[in-house]
XYZ file of C-alpha atoms in Angstrom:
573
model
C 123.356 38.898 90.217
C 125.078 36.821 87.552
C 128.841 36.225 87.684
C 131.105 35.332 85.117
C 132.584 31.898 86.005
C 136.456 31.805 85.405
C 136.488 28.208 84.069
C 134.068 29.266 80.893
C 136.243 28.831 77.880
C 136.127 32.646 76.723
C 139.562 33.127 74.161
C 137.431 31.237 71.456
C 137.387 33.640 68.603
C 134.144 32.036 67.088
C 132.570 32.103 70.870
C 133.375 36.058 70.511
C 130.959 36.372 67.316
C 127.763 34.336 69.007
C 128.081 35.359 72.524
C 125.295 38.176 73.514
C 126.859 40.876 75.329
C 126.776 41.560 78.901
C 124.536 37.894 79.845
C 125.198 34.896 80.714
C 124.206 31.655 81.209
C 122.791 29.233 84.045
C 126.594 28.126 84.491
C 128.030 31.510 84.468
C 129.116 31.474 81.088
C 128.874 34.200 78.282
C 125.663 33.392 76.580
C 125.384 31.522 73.612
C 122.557 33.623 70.601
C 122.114 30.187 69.876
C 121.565 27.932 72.911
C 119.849 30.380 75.263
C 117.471 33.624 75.112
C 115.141 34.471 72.501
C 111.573 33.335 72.207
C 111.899 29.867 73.479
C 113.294 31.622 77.049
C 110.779 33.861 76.899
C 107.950 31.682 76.178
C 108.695 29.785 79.799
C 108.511 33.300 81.323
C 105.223 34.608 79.608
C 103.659 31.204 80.805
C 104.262 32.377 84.230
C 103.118 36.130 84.244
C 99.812 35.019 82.637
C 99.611 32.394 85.308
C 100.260 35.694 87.706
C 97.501 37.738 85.565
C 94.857 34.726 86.081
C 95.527 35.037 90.159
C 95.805 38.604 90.053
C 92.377 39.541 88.549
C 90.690 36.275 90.102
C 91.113 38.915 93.486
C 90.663 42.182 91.557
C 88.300 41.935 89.518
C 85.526 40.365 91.896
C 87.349 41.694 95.322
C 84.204 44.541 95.155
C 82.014 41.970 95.485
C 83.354 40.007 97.956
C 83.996 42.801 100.543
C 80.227 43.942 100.215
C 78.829 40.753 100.224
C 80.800 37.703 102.809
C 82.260 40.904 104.847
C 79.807 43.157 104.514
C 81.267 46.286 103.896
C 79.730 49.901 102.071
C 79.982 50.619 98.721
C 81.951 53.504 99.227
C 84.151 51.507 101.923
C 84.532 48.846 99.482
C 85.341 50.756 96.899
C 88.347 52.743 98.978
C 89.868 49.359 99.886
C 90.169 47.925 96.688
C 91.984 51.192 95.479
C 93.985 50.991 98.170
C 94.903 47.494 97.681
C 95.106 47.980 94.274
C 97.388 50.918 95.012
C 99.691 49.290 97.221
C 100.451 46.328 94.604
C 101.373 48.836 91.907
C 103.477 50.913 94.343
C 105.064 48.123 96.074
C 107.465 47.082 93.060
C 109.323 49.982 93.801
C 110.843 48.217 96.034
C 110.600 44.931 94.557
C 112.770 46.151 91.454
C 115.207 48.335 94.141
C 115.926 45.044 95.502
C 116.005 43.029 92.077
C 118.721 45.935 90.177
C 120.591 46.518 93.392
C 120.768 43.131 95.398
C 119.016 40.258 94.422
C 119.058 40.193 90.595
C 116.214 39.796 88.772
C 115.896 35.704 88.520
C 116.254 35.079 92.300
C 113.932 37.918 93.369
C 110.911 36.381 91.368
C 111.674 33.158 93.508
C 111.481 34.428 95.989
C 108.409 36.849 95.750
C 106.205 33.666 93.830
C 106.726 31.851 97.294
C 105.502 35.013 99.139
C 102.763 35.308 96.691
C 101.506 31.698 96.700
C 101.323 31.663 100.877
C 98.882 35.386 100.628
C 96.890 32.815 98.126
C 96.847 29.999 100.573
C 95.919 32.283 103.543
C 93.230 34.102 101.257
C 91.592 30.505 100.656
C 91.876 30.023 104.973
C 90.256 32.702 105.764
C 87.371 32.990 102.880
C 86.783 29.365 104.372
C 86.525 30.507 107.875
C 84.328 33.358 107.127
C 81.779 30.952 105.195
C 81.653 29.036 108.404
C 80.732 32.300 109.831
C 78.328 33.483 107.488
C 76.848 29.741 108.041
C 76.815 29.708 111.769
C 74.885 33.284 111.143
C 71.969 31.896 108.875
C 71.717 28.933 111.711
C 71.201 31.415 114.582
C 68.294 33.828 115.388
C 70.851 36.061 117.387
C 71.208 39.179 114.727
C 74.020 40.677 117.019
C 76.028 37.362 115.460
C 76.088 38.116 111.804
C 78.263 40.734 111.596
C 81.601 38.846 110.013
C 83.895 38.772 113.432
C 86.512 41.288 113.195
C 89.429 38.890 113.438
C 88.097 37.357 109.987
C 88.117 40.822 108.289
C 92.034 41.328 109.531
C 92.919 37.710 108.320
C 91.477 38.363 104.619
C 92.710 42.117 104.855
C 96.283 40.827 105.698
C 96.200 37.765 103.317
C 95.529 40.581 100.568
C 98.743 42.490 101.524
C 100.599 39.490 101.634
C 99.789 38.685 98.110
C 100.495 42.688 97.193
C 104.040 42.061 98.591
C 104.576 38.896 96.736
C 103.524 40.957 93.296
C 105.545 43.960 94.359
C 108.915 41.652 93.589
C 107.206 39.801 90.858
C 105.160 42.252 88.625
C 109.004 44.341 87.238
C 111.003 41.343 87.695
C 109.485 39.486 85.088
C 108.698 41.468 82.675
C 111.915 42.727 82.300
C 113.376 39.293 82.969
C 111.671 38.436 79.419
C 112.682 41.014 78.006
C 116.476 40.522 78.831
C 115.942 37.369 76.418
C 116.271 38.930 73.254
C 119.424 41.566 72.774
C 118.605 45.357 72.081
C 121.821 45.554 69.635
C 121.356 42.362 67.244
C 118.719 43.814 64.431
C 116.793 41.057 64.377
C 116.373 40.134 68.414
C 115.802 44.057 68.070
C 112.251 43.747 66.960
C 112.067 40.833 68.385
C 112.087 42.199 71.430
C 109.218 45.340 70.577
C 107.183 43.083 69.320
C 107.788 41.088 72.679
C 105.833 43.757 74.867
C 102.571 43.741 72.441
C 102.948 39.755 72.706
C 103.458 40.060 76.327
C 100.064 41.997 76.726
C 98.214 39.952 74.487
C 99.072 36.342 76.309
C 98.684 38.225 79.862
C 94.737 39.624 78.614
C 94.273 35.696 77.589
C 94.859 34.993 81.094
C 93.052 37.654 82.973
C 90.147 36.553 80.196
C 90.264 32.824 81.149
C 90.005 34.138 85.531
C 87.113 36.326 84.696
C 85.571 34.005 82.964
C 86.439 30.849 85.366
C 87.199 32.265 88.831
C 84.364 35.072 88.936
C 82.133 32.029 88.329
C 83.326 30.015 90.654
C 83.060 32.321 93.173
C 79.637 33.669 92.608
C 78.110 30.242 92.137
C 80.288 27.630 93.990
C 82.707 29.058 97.018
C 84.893 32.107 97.518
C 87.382 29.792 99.022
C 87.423 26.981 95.994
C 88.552 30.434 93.630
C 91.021 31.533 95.944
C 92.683 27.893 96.532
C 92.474 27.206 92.471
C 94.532 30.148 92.246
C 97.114 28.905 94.741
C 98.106 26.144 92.964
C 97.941 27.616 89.636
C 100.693 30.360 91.046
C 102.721 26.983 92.528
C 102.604 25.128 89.113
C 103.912 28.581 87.536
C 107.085 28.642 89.936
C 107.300 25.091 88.999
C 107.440 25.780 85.250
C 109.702 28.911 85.579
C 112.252 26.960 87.176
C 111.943 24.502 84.120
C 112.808 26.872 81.718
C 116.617 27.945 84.253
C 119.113 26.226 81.960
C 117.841 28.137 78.993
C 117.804 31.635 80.279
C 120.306 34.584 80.064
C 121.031 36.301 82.607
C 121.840 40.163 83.345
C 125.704 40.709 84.744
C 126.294 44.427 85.413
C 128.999 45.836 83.746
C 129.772 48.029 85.491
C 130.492 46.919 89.247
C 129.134 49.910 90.923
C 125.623 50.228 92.760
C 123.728 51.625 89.860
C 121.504 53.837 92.293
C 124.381 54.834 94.128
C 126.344 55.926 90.728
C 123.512 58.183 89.375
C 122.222 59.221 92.904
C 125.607 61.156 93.279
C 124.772 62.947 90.117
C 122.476 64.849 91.858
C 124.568 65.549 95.354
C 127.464 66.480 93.787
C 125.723 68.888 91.454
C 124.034 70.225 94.939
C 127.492 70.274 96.794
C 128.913 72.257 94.032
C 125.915 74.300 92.795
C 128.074 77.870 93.711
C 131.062 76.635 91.327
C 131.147 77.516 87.873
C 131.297 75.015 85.233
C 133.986 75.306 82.625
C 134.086 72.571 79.772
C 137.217 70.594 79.369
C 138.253 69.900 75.944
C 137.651 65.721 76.673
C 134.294 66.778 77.893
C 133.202 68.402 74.656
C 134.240 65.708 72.449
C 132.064 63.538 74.689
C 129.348 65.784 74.471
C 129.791 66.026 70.990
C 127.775 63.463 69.239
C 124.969 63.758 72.277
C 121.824 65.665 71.219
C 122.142 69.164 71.390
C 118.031 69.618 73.308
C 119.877 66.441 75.770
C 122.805 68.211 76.693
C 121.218 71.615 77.225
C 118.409 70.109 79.555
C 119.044 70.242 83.233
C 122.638 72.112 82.879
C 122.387 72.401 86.725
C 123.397 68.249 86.473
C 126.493 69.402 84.362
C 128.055 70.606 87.692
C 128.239 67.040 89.038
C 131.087 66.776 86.890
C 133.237 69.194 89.055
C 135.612 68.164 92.125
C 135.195 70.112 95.236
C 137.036 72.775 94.524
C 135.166 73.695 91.326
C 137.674 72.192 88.955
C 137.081 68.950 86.833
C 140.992 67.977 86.700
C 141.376 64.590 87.037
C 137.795 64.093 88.479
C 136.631 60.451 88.761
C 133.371 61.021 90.886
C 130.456 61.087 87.938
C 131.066 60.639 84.424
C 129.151 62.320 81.464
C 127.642 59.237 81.141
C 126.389 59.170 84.702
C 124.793 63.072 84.018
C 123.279 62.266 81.310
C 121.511 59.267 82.600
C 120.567 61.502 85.551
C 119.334 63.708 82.948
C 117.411 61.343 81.815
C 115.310 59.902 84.608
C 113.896 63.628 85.580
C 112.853 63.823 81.973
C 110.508 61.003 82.636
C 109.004 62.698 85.811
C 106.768 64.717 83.570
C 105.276 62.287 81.328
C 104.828 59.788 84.364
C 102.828 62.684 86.185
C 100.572 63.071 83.452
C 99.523 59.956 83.001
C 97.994 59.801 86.768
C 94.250 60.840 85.377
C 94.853 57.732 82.850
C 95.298 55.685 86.054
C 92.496 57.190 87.689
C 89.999 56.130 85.177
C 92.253 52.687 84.683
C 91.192 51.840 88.270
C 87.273 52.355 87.642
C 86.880 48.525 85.451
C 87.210 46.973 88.918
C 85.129 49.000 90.689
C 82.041 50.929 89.874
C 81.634 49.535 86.263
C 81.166 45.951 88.188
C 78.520 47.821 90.628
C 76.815 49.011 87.525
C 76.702 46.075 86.014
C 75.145 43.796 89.542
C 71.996 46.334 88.690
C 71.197 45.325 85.382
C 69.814 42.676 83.640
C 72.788 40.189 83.045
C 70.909 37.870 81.083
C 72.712 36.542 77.876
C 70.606 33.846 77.015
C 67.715 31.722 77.827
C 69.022 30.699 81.879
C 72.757 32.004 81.124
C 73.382 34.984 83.232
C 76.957 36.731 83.145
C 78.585 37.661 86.430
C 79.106 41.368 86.553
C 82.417 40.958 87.268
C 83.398 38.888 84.493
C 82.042 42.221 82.084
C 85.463 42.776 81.914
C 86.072 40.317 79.765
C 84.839 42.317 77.450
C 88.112 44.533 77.827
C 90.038 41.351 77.278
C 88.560 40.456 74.136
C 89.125 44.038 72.951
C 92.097 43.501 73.699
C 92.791 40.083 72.183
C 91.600 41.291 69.136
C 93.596 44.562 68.452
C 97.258 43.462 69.598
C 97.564 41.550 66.283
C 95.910 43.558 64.283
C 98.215 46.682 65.851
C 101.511 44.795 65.626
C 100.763 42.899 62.388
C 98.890 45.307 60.144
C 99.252 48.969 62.025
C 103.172 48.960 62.523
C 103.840 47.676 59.409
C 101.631 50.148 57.135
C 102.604 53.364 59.703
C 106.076 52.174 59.363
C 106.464 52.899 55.660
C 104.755 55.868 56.083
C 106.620 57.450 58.628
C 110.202 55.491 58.416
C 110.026 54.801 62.178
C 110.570 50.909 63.146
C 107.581 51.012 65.623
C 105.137 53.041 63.019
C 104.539 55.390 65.523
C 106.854 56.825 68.550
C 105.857 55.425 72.273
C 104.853 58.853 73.119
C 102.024 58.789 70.375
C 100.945 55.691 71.146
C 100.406 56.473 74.873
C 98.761 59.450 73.917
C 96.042 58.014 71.226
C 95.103 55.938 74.534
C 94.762 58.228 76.821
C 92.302 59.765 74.049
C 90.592 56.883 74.264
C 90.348 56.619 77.640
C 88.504 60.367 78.123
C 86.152 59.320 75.883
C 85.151 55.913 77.214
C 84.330 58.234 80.128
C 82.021 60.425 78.089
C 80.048 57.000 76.931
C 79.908 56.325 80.444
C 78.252 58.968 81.808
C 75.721 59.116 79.370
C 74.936 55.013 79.853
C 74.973 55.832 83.431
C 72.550 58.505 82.599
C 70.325 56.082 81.059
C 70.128 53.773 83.531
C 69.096 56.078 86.350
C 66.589 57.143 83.817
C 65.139 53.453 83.503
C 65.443 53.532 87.369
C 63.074 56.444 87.599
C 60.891 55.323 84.792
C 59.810 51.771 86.701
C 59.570 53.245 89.728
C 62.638 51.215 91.108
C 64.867 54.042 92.657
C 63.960 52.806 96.510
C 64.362 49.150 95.641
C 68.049 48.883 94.955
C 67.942 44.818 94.469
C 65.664 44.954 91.919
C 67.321 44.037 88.729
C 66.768 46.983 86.090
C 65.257 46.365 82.652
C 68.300 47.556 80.738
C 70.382 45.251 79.221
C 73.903 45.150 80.404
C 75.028 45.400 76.810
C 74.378 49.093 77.226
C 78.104 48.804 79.344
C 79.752 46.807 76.841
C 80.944 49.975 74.664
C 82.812 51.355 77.586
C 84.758 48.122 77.926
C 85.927 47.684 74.756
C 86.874 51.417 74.671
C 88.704 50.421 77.734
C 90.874 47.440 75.774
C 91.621 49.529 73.475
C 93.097 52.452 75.489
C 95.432 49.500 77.063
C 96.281 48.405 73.965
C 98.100 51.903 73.525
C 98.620 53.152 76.626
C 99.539 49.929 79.153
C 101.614 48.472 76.420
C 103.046 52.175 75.362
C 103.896 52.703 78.923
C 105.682 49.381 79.679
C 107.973 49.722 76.238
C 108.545 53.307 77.086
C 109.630 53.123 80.595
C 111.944 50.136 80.157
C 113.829 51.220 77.230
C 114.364 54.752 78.621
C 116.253 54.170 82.224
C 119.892 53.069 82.086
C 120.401 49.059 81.424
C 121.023 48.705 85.108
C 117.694 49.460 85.953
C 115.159 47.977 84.003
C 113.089 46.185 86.818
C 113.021 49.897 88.232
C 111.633 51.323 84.984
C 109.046 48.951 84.742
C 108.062 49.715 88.239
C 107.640 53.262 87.307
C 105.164 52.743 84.793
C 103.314 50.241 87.450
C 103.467 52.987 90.111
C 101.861 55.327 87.779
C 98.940 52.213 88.506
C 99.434 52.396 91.951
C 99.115 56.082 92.343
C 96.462 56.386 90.368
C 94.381 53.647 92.234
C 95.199 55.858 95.341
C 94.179 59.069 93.832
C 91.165 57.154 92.784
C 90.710 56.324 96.363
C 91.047 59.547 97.674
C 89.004 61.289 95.080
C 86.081 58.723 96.242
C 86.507 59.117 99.292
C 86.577 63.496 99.153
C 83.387 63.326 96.974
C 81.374 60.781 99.293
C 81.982 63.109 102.134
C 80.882 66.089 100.636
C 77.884 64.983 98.701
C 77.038 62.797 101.597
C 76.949 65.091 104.142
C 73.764 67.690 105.816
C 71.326 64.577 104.840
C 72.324 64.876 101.436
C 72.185 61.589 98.733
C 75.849 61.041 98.257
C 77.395 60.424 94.782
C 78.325 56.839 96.006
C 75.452 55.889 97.622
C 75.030 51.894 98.048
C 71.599 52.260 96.383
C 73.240 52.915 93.305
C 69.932 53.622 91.935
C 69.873 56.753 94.301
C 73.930 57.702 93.322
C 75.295 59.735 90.262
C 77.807 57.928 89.296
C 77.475 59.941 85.884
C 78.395 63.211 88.100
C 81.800 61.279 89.133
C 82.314 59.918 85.045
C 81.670 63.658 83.744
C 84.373 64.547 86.491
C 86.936 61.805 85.052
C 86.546 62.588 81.580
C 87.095 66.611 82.244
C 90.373 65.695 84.092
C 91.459 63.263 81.921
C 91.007 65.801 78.804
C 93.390 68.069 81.270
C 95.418 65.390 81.642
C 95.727 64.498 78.196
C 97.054 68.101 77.414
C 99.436 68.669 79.790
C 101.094 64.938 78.394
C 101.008 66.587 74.767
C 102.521 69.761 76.093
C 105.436 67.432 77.306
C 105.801 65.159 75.011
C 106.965 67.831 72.647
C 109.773 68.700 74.111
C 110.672 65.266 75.110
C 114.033 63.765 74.107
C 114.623 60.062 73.408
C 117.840 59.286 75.122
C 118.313 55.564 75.762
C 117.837 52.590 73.411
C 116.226 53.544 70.556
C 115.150 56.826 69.845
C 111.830 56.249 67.934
């Protein structure tokens, strides 16, 4: 973390009117509003997360593809492993931001984690190379025993994978709220500088992921796996490079107040256990402190009022927890239930990269004369959604909801995550009934046996789904990320935007699970499961009907909560 240097010239009275409170600079100096943060800062660090975004899905979005074709894997195998991947790198900065808020800080931590995450990349380009050898050794051989892909191979790509997850688990919540600790929550105008930063922030990150799907997929359909991978290895080096450009002009986070910020509001909750038997009896200091708190925020979780008692039940001259400390407790379990129901959103969140691209490999692909699309780079579709409605939501939306309802974001976080999630139940209404239609069409040529037989439906039947999908993000991803970082204490801002990626992470695993449940027990006494790798033989419209009915579940439990909810930190919208 940051420290104050002691040879900064801080008595200057017009330093005291510019400097941003509690940053500082490269040199250890108060920052300058002037000479460091803002959108210049934050331009060097959005260069590098969409540099991140362009590796990220150049494995994601195609990793399907790759583990049923070089390594020759199910379907249904396939399909566990990438939501298990997938949930691992949304879980694992949890740690990275534990690490980042209580050790590291946030600058050094995404150092360190690029260099983890550029040597997965330049073991995931090894061993893709390796197991092309392999594959090629296989097609030169008439033993069939040989081309199975040798077991060490498999470990080597499943471990590179890891290694990359680990390398995003430190720098997924680092940077994000890196760039967001460039513009200052109290100054009016850095203010909405910094709201509009997260639907920016989304917007250059879905140019990125747009340019890989479009680039990478390619590559590595038509050229070599390992020529993708490698491009993405140096990409993620020239990022570090480019971050480290932009030090001098960065501000950086000092924490006020010297105490372990988990440790502070983690004894919130053992000394309101220790003295759960003690009555609670407000002090006259207490009440004055309480008094200009909301009356629904002080009333919530009285049990956490209790912390504020010594050991023998009195709250003399008690310096353990502060009211401040309870009521930040207070406020990180009242995020518990709108981070639990936005699992089903995660669920379906996690389906772009998997079955959609399956889908897609089945049906005619063909956008012009001798131009066929990838089915892995259909997502782009979701990116271009996506490109598109950012500025129309942050330029036209917010400004015409904002004079309508007097709110400086138009519309309160919790609304906007909500309208997604809408969204998102119904993109899994549209598809069911495409897949519906295209095991029709199956049925209708007589192709149901012959799985690698492209379809005669046009894989613009898919496209609606994908847009649906952009725009659910639009609301939801970018709702999430906005909510969860202005509602944890300012200590911990890598750990709330952790929280809204673990919602990702569980949800991937949940996804995985849910797969894997179903494929057993439609699979099983001979039965066709729902999964099957002749896709033309699977009903993956059972599995979308499923999604949509938990995600309209889902959907009301979040409104149920999001009623009572109480805005406590940063703005209340």
């Amino acid at each position: 973390m940051a420290i104050v240097s002691t040879t900064c010239n801080t008595q200057d009275p017009l330093l005291e009117e510019t400097v941003v409170n509690g940053s500082v600079d490269c040199k250890g100096c108060p920052a300058r509003r002037s000479t460091s943060g803002g959108w210049r800062s934050a331009s060097f660090i959005i260069a590098v997360e969409v540099a991140e975004r362009f590796a990220c899905f150049g494995i994601s979005s195609n990793l399907i593809t790759y583990l049923t074709g070089p390594l020759g894997q199910s379907t249904a195998t396939a399909a566990e492993n990438v939501n298990a991947w997938s949930g691992t790198a949304t879980l694992l900065p949890l740690l990275g931001a534990f690490v980042a808020d209580a050790y590291l800080g946030r600058y050094r931590t995404i150092i360190i984690s690029s260099l983890i995450y550029i040597l997965g990349l330049g073991l995931l380009t090894l061993s893709a190379m390796l197991t092309s050898l392999s594959n090629l050794d296989c097609q030169n051989t008439n033993n069939i025993t040989s081309c199975s892909t040798p077991q060490i191979l498999v470990f080597s790509f499943i471990f590179s994978l890891y290694l990359v997850a680990i390398g995003q688990g430190g720098h997924k919540p680092c940077v994000q709220a890196f760039g967001a600790d460039q513009f200052d929550g109290n100054d009016p105008k850095e203010s909405i500088a910094r709201s509009s930063f997260f639907n920016w922030w989304y917007f250059t990150l879905s140019t990125g992921v747009l340019l890989s799907l479009v680039i990478i997929v390619y590559i590595q359909d038509n050229l070599s796996w390992a020529l993708g991978f490698g491009i993405l290895c140096i990409l993620m080096l020239v990022a570090l490079v480019v971050f480290l450009l932009g030090a001098k002009t960065y501000r950086y986070s000092v924490n006020v107040n010297k105490e372990n910020p988990f440790r502070r509001i983690g004894q919130v909750f053992v000394f309101a256990v220790k003295n759960r038997r003690n009555a609670l009896s407000v002090t006259v200091a207490e009440e004055e402190v309480l008094q200009p708190l909301p009356q629904q925020c002080s009333e919530q979780f009285k049990f956490l009022n209790k912390a504020l008692l010594a050991q023998d039940g009195s709250s003399e001259d008690w310096k353990g927890c502060s009211l401040n400390d309870v009521e930040e407790a207070k406020g990180l379990l009242r995020l518990i239930p709108i981070w639990t129901t936005c699992l089903v959103y995660a669920i379906v969140f996690a389906q772009a990269s998997t079955f959609f691209t399956k889908q897609g490999a089945t049906m005619d692909r063909k956008l012009a004369q001798g131009l066929t699309i990838p089915a892995a780079s259909l997502q782009l579709f979701t990116g271009v959604s996506i490109i598109i409605f950012i500025p129309l939501y942050d330029r036209i939306f917010v400004p015409i909801t904002r004079t309508l309802t007097q709110k400086p974001s138009g519309i309160t976080m919790l609304q906007r995550i909500g309208t997604g999630m809408f969204l998102s139940a119904f993109s899994m209404v549209i598809a069911a009934l495409v897949e519906m239609k295209r095991l029709k069409t199956a049925q209708e040529y007589g192709l149901v046996d012959t799985p690698d037989v492209t379809i005669p439906m046009s894989v613009w039947w898919l496209v609606p789904q994908y847009l649906l999908f952009g725009l659910a993000d639009v609301l939801t991803i970018v709702g999430l990320q906005e909510f969860f970082y202005d509602q944890v204490p300012n200590e911990l801002k890598s750990v709330g935007l952790s929280l809204y990626l673990s919602v990702l992470g569980v949800g991937s695993f949940l996804s995985s699970f849910l797969v894997s449940v179903i494929d057993k027990a439609t699979g099983g006494d001979g039965g066709e499961s729902w999964f099957a790798s002749n896709l033309n033989q699977a009903h993956l419209d059972y599995f979308y009907w499923l999604l949509a009915g938990l995600s309209s579940a889902g959907l009301a439990a979040f409104l149920f909560f999001s009623k009572s909810f109480v805005y406590t930190m940063g703005r209340s919208s």
